[in-house]
PDB file of C-alpha atoms in Angstrom:
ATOM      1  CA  UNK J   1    -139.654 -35.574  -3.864  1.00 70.00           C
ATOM      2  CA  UNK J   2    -141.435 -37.350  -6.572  1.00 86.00           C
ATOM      3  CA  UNK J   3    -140.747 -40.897  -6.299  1.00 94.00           C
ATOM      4  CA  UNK J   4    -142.646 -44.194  -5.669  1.00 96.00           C
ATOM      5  CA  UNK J   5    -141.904 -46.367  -2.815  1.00 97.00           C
ATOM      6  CA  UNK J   6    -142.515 -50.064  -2.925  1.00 97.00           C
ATOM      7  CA  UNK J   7    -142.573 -52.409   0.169  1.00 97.00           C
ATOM      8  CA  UNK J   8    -141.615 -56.364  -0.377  1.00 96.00           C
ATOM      9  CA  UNK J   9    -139.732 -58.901   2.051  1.00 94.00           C
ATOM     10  CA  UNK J  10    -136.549 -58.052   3.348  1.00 96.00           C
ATOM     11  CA  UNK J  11    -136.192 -54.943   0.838  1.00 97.00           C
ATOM     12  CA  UNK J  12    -138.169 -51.583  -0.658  1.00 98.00           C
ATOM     13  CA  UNK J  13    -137.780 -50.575  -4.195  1.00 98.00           C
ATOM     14  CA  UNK J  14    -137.976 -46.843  -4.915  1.00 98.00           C
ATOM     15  CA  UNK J  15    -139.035 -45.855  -8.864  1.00 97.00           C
ATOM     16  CA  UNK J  16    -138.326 -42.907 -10.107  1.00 95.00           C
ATOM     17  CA  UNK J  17    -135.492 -40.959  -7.646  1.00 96.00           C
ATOM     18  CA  UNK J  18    -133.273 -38.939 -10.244  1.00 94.00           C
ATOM     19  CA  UNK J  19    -129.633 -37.704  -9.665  1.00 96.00           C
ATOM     20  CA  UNK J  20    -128.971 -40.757  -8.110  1.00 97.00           C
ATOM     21  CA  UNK J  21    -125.939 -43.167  -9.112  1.00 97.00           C
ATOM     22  CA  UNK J  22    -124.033 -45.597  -6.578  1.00 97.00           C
ATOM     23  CA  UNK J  23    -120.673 -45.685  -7.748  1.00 96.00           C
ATOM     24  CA  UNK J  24    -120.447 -41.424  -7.902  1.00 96.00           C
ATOM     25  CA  UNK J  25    -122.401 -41.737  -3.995  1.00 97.00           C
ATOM     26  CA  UNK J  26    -120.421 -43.952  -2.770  1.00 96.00           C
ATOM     27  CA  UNK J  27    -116.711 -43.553  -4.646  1.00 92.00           C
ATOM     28  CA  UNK J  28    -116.648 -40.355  -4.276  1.00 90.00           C
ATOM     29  CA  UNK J  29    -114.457 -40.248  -1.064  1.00 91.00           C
ATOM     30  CA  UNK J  30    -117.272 -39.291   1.184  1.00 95.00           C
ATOM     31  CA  UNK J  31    -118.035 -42.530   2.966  1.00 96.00           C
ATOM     32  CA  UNK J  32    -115.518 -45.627   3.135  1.00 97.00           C
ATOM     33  CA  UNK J  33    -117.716 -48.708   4.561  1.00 97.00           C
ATOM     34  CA  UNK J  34    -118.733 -50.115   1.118  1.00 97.00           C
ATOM     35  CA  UNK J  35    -118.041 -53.451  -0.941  1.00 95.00           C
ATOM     36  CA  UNK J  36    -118.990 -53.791  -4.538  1.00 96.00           C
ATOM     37  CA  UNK J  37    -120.016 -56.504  -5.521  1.00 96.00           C
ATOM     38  CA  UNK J  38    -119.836 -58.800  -8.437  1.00 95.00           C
ATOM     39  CA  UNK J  39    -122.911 -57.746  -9.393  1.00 95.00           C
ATOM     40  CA  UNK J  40    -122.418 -54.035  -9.374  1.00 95.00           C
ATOM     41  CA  UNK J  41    -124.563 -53.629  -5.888  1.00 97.00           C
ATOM     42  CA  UNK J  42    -123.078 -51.949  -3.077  1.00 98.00           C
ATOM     43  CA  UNK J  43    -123.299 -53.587  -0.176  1.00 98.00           C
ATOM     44  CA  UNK J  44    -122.769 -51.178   2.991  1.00 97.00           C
ATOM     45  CA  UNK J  45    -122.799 -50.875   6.895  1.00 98.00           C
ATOM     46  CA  UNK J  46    -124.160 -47.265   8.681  1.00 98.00           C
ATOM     47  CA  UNK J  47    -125.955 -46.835  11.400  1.00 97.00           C
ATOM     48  CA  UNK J  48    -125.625 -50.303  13.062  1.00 97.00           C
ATOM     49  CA  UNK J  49    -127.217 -51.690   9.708  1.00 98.00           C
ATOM     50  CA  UNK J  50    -126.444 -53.698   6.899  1.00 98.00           C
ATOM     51  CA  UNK J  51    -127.553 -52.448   3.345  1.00 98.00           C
ATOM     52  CA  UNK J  52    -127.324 -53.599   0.192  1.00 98.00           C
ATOM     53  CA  UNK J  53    -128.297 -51.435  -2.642  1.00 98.00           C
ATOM     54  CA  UNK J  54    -128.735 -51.583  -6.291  1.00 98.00           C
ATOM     55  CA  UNK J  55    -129.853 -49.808  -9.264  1.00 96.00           C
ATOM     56  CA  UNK J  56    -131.872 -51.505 -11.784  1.00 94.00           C
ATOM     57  CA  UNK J  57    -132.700 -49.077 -15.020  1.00 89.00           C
ATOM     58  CA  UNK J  58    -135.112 -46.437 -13.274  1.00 91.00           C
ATOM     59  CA  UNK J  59    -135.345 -48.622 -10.139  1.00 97.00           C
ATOM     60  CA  UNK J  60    -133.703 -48.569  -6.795  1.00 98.00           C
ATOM     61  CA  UNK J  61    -133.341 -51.662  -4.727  1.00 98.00           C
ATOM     62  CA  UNK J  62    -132.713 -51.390  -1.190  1.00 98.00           C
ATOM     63  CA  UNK J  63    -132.077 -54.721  -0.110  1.00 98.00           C
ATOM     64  CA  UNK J  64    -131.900 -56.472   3.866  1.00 98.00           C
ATOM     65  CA  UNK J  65    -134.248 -53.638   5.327  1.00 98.00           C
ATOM     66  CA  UNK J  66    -137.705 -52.883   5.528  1.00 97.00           C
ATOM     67  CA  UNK J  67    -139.553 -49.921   5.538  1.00 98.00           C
ATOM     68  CA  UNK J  68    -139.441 -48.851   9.032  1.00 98.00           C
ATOM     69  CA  UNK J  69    -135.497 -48.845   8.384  1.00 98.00           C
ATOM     70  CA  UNK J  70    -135.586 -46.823   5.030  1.00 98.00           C
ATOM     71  CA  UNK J  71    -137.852 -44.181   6.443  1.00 98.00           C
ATOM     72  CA  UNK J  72    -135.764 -44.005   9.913  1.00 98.00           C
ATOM     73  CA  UNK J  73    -132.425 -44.353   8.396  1.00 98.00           C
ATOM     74  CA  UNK J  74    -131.871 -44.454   4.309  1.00 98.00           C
ATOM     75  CA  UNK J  75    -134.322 -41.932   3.175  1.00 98.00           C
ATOM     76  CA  UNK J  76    -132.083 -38.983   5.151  1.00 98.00           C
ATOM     77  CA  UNK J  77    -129.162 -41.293   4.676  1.00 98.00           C
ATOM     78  CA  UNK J  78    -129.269 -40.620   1.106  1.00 98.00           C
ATOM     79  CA  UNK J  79    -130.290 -37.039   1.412  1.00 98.00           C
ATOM     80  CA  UNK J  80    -133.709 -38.679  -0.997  1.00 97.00           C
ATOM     81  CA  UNK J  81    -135.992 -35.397  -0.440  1.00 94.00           C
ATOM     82  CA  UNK J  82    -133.656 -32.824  -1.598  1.00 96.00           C
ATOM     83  CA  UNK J  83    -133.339 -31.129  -5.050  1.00 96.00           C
ATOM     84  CA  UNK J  84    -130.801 -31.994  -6.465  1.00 97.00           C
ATOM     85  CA  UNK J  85    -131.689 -30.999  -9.998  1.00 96.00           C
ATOM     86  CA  UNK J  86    -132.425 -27.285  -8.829  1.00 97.00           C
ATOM     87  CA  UNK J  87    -128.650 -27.152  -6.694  1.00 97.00           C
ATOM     88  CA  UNK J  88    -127.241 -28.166 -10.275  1.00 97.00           C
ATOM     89  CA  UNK J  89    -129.352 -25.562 -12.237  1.00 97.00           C
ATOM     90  CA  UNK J  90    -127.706 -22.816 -10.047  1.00 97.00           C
ATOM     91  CA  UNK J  91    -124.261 -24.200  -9.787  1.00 97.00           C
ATOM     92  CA  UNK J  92    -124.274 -24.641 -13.624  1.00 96.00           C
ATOM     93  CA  UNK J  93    -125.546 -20.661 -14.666  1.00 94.00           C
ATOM     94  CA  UNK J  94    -122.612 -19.112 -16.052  1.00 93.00           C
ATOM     95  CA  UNK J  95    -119.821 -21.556 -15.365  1.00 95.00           C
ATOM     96  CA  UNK J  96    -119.185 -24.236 -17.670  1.00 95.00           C
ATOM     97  CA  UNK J  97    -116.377 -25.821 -15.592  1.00 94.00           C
ATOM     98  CA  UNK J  98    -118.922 -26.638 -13.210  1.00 95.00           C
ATOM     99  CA  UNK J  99    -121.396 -27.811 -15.866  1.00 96.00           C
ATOM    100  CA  UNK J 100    -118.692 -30.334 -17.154  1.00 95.00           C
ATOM    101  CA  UNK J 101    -118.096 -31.811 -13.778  1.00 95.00           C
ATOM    102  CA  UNK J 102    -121.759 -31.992 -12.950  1.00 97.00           C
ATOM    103  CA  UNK J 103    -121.734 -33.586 -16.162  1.00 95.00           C
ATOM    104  CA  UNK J 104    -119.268 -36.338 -14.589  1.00 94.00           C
ATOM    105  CA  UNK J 105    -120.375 -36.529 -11.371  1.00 95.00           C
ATOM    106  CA  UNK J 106    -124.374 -36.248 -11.790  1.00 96.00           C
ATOM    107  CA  UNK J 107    -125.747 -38.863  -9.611  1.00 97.00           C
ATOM    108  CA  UNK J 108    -123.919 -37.744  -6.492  1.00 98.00           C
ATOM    109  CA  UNK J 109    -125.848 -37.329  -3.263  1.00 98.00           C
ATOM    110  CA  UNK J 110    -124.213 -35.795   0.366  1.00 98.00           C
ATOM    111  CA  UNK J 111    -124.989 -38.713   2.481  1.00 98.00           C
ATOM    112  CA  UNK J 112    -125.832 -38.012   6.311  1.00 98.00           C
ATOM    113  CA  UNK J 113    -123.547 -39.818   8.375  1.00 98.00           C
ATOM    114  CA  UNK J 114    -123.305 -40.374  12.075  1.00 98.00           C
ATOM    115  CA  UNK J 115    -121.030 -37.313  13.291  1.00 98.00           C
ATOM    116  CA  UNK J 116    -118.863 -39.711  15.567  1.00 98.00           C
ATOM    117  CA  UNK J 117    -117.689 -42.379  12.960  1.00 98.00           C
ATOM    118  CA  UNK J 118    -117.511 -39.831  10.481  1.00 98.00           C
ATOM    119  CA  UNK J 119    -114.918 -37.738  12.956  1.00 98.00           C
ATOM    120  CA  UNK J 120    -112.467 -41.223  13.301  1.00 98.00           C
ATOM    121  CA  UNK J 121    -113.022 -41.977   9.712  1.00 98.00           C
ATOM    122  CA  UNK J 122    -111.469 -38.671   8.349  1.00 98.00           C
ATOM    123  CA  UNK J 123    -108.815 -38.488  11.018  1.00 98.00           C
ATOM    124  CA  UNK J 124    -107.994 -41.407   9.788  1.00 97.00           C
ATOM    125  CA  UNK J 125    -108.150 -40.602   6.294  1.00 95.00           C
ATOM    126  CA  UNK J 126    -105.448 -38.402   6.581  1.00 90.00           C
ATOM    127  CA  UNK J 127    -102.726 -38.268   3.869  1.00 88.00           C
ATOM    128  CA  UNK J 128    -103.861 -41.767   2.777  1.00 90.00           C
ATOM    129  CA  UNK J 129    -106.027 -43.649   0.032  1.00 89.00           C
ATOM    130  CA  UNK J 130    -109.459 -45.000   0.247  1.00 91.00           C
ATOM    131  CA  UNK J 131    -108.452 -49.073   0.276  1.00 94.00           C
ATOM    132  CA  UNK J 132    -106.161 -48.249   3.532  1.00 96.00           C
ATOM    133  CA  UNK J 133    -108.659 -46.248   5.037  1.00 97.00           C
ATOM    134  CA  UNK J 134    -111.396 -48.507   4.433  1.00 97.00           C
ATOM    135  CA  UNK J 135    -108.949 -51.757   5.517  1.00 97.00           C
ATOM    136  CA  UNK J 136    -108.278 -49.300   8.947  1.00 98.00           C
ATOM    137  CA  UNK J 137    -111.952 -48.711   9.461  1.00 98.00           C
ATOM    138  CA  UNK J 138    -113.090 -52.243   8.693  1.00 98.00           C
ATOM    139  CA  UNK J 139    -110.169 -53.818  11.239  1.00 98.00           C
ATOM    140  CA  UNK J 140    -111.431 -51.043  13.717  1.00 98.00           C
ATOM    141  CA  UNK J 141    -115.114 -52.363  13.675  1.00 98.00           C
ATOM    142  CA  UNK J 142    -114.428 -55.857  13.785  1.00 98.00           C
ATOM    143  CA  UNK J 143    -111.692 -55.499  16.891  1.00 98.00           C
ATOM    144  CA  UNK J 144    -113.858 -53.151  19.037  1.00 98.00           C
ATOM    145  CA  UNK J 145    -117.461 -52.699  17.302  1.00 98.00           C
ATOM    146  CA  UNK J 146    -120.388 -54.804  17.892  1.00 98.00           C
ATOM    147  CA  UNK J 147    -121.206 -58.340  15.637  1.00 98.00           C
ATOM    148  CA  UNK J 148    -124.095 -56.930  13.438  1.00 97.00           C
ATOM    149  CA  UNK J 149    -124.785 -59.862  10.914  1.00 97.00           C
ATOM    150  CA  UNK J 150    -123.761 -61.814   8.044  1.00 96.00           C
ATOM    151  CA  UNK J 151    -124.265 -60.794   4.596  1.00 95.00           C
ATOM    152  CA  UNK J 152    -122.534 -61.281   1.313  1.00 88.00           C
ATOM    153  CA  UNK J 153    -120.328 -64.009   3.044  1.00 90.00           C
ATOM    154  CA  UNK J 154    -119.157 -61.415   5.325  1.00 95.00           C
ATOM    155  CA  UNK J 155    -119.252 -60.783   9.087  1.00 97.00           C
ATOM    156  CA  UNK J 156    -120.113 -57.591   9.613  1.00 98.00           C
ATOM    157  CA  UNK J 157    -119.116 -55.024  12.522  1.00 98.00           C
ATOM    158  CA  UNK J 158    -120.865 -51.471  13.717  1.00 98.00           C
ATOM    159  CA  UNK J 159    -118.627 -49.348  13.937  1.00 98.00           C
ATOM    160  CA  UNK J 160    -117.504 -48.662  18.135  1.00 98.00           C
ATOM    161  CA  UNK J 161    -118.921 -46.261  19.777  1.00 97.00           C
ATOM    162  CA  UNK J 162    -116.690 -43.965  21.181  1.00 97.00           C
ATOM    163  CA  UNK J 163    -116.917 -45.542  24.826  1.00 96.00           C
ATOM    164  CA  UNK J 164    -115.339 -48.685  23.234  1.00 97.00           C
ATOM    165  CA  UNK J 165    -112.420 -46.742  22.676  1.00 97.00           C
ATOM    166  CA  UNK J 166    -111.830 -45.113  25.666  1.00 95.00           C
ATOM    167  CA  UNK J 167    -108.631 -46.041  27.595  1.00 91.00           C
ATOM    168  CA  UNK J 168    -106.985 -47.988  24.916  1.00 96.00           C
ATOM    169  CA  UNK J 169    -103.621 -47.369  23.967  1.00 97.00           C
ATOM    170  CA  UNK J 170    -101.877 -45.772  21.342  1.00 98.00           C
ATOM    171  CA  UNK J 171    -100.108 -49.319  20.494  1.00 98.00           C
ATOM    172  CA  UNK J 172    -103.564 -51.382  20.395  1.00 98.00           C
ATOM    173  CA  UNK J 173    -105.226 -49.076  17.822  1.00 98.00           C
ATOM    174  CA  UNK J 174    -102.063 -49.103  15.921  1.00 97.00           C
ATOM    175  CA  UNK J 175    -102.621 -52.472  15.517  1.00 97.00           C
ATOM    176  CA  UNK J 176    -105.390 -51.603  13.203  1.00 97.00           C
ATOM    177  CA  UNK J 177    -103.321 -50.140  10.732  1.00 96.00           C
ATOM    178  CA  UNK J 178    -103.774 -46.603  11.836  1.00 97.00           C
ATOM    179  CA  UNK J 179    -100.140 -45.308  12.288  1.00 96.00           C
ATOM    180  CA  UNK J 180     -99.886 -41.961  13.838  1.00 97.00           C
ATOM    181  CA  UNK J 181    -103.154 -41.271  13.617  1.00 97.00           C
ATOM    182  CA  UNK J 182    -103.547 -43.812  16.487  1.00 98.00           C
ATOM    183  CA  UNK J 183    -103.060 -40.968  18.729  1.00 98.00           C
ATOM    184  CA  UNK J 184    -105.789 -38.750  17.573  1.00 98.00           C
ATOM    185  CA  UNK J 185    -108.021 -41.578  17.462  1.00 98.00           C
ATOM    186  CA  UNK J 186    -107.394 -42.188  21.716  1.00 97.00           C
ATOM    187  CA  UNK J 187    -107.736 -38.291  22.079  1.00 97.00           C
ATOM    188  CA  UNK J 188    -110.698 -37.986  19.978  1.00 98.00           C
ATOM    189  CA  UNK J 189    -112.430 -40.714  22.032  1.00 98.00           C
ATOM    190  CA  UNK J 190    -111.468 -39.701  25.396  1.00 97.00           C
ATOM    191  CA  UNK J 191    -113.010 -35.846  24.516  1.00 97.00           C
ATOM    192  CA  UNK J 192    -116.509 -37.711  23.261  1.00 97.00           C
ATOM    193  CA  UNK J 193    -116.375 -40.740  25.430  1.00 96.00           C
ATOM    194  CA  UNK J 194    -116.040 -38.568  28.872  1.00 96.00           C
ATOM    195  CA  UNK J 195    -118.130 -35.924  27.600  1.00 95.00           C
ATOM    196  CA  UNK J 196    -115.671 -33.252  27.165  1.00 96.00           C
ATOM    197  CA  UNK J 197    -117.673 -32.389  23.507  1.00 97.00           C
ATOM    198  CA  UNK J 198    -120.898 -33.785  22.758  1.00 97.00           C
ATOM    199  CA  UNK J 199    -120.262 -34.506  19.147  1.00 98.00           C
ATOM    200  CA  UNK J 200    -123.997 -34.879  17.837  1.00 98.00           C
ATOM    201  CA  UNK J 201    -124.544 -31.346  19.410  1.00 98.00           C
ATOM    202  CA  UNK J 202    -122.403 -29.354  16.902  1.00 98.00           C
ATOM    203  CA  UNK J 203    -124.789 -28.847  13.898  1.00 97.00           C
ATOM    204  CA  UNK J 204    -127.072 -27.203  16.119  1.00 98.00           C
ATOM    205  CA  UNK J 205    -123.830 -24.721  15.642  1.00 98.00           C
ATOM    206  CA  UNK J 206    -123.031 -22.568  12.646  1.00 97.00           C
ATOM    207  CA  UNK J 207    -120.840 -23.273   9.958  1.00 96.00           C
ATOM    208  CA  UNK J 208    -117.980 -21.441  11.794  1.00 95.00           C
ATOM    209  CA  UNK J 209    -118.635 -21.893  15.162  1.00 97.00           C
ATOM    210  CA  UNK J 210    -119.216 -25.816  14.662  1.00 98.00           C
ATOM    211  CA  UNK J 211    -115.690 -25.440  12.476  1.00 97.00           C
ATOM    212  CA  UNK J 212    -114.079 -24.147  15.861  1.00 97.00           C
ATOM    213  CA  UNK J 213    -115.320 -26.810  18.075  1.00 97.00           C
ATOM    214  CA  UNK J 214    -114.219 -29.527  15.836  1.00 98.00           C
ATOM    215  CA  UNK J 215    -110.834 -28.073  15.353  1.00 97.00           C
ATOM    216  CA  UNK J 216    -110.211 -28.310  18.825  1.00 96.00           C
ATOM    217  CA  UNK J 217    -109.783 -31.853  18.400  1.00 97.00           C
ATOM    218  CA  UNK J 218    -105.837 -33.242  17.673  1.00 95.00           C
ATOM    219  CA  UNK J 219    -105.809 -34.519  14.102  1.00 95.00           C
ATOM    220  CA  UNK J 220    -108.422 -32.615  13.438  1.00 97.00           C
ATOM    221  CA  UNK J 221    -107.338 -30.047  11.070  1.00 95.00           C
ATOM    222  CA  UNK J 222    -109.749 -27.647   8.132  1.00 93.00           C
ATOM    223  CA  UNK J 223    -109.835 -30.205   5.567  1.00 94.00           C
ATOM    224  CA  UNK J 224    -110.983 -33.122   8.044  1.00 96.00           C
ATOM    225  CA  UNK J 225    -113.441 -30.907   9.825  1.00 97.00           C
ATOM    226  CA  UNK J 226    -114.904 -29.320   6.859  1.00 97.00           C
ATOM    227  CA  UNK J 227    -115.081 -32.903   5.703  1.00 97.00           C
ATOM    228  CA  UNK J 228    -116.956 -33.793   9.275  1.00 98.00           C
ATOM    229  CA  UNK J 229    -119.607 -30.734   8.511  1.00 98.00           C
ATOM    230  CA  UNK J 230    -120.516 -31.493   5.140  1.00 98.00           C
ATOM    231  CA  UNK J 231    -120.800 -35.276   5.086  1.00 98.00           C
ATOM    232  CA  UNK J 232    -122.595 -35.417   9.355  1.00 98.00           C
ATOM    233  CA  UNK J 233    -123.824 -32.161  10.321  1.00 98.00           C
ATOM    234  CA  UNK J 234    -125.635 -30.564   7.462  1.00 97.00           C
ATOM    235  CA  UNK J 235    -123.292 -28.134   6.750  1.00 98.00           C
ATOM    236  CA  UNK J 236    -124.063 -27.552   2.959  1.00 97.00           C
ATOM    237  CA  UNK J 237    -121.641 -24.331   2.552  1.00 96.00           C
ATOM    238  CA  UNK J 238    -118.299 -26.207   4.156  1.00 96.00           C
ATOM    239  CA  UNK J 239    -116.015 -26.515   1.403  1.00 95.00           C
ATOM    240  CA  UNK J 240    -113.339 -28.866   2.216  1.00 94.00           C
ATOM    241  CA  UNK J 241    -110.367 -29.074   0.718  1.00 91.00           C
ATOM    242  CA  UNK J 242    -107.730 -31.671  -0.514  1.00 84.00           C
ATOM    243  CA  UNK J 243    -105.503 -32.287  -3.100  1.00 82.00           C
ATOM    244  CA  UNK J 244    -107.880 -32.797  -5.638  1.00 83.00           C
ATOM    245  CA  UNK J 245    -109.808 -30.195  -5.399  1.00 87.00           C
ATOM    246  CA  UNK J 246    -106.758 -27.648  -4.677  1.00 89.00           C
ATOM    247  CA  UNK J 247    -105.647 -28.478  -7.966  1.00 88.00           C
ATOM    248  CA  UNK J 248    -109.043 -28.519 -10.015  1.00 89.00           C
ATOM    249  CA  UNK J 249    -109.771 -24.970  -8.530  1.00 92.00           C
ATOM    250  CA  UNK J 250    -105.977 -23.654  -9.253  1.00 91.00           C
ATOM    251  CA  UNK J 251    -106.411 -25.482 -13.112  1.00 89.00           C
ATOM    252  CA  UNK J 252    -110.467 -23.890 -13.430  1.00 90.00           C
ATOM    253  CA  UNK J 253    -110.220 -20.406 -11.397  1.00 93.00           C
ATOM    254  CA  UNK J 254    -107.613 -19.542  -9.737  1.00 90.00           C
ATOM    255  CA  UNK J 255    -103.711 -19.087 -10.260  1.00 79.00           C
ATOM    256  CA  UNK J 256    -101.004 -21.797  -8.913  1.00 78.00           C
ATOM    257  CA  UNK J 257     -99.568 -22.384  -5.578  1.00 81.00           C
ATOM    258  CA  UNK J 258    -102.711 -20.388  -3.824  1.00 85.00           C
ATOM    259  CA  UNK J 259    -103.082 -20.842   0.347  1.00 88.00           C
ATOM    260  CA  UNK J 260    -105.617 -23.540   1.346  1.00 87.00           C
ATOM    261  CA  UNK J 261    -107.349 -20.918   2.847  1.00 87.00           C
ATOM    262  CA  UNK J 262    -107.687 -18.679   0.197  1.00 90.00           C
ATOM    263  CA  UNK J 263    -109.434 -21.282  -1.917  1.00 91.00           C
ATOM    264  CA  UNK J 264    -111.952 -22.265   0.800  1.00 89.00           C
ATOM    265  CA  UNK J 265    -112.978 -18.763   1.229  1.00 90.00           C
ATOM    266  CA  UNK J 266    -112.844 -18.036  -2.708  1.00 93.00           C
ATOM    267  CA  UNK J 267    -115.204 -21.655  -3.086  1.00 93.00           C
ATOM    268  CA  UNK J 268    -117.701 -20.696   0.083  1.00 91.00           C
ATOM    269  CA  UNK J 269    -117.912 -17.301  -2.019  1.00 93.00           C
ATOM    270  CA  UNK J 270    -118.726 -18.534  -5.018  1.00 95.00           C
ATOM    271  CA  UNK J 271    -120.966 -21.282  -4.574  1.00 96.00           C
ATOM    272  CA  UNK J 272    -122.632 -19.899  -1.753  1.00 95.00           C
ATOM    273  CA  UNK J 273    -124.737 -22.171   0.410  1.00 96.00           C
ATOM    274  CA  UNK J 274    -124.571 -24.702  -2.194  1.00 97.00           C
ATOM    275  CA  UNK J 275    -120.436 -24.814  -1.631  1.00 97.00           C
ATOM    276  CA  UNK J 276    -120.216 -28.498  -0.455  1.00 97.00           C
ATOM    277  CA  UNK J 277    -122.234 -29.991  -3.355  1.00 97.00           C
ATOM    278  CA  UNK J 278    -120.126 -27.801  -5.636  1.00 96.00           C
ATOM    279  CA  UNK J 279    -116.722 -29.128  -3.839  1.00 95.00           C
ATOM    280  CA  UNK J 280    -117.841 -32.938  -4.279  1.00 95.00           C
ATOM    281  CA  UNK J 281    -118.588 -32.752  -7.727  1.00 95.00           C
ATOM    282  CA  UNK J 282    -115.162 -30.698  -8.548  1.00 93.00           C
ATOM    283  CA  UNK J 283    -113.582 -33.577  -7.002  1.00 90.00           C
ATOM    284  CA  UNK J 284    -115.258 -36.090  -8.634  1.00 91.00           C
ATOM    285  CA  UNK J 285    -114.322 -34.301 -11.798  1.00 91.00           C
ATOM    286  CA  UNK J 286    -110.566 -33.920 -10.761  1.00 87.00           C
ATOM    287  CA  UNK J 287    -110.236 -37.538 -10.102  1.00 84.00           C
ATOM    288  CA  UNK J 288    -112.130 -38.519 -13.554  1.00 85.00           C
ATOM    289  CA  UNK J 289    -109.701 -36.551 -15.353  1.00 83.00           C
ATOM    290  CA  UNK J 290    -106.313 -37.216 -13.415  1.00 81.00           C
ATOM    291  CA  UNK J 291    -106.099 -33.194 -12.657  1.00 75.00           C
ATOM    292  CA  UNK J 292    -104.695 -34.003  -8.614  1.00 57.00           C
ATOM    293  CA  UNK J 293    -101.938 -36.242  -9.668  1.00 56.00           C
TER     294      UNK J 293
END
């Protein structure tokens, strides 16, 4: 895409990236290791790194990284050479719900997350908020990931690799606040961790094939592993879906009190390949206007 990149000390400044805005990136529910700060950065731990980011009127500031980092990690991290302004040109032709919640939502970005913290994270995320999935995560990291660095007055933790996790009990990772979802958590790391399922191997898979392998895993169910597809592996057509966006497609285009399934396969047929960028900003939308509560 058509954007500058600018190389200082300890950060890179991009000028000119469009559809890009932090808070609808990063609140949107896709990704839960974020603190805002007091200055309206973001500061944010993937991929073993520590990031903090910023937006400055038509300016980007990626700060504690260098350039090696942003072109190995942040460029595909933040999907930055995709178009995001043609996806919304087709989602938008003759459907103004989806125009008003592009509208909303228009800085949103799928952001390419490792496949194996992105499996825990949504296991975990089940039937909860983001604050106690993001206090689970966060005690997670700092009891069993590795010490990356201090920023922001923070220590911060990778998240553990799924070896790091093998053999513990139920009642230790219950300890981090995970409840019954401890239990998936030991069963999804004994599956990676011994090699039963190589878990950065599945988007090589498509959409429904990699959907199979992934519901194979306990607490793994079709919202969490649509959610695994579209936010790790690529998989632009997943649809997943949750409260929010039951209700916003019941309230836009369909009637009440449909099956789950029969709104995944009515959103994969509508928005085509372009499902999962349609599904993130109907849920953006939803939240915005209190349609899921």
């Amino acid at each position: 895409m058509n954007y500058k990149v600018i190389e200082e000390k300890d950060r890179v400044i991009l000028e000119g990236v469009e559809d890009f805005e932090l808070q609808h990136i990063l609140e949107c529910g896709q990704c839960f290791r974020w603190y805002r700060e007091v200055d309206d950065s973001y500061t944010l731990v993937a991929h073993n790194r520590i990031l903090n980011i910023a937006k400055q009127k038509d300016q980007i500031l990626f700060n504690h990284t260098n350039i090696e980092d942003f072109y190995g990690i942040w460029k595909a991290y933040f999907d930055l050479d995709r178009d995001y302004r043609g996806i919304k040109k087709v989602l938008c032709e003759n459907d103004p719900v989806m125009e008003r919640a592009i509208e909303k939502g228009h800085g949103i970005r799928i952001l390419k997350q490792d496949e194996w913290e992105t499996l825990i994270s949504f296991i975990i995320s089940s039937n909860r908020g983001i604050p106690l999935i993001k206090k689970s995560i966060e005690e997670l990291s700092e009891k069993y990931g590795q010490f990356i660095g201090i920023y922001g007055n923070r220590k911060h933790y990778a998240f553990p690799q799924p070896e790091a996790l093998l053999n513990r009990t139920i009642e230790e990772i219950q300890l981090c606040r995970t409840g019954y979802r401890a239990k998936y958590i030991v069963d999804a790391a004994a599956i990676v961790g011994e090699g039963q399922m190589d878990i950065y191997a599945i988007h090589n898979l498509d959409t429904d094939m990699a959907r199979r392998n992934l519901l194979r895993i306990n607490g793994v169910g079709p919202k969490v592993a649509d959610c695994i597809l579209l936010f790790s592996m690529g998989k632009f057509d997943a649809f997943p879906i949750d409260v929010w966006v039951k209700r916003v497609m019941e309230y836009f285009y369909l009637q009440e009190d449909m099956p789950l399934k029969t709104i995944q396969d009515y959103g994969q047929k509508r928005f085509g390949k372009y499902a999962g960028f349609a599904q993130q900003y109907l849920f953006y939308y939803a939240r915005e206007l209190g349609i899921g509560k």
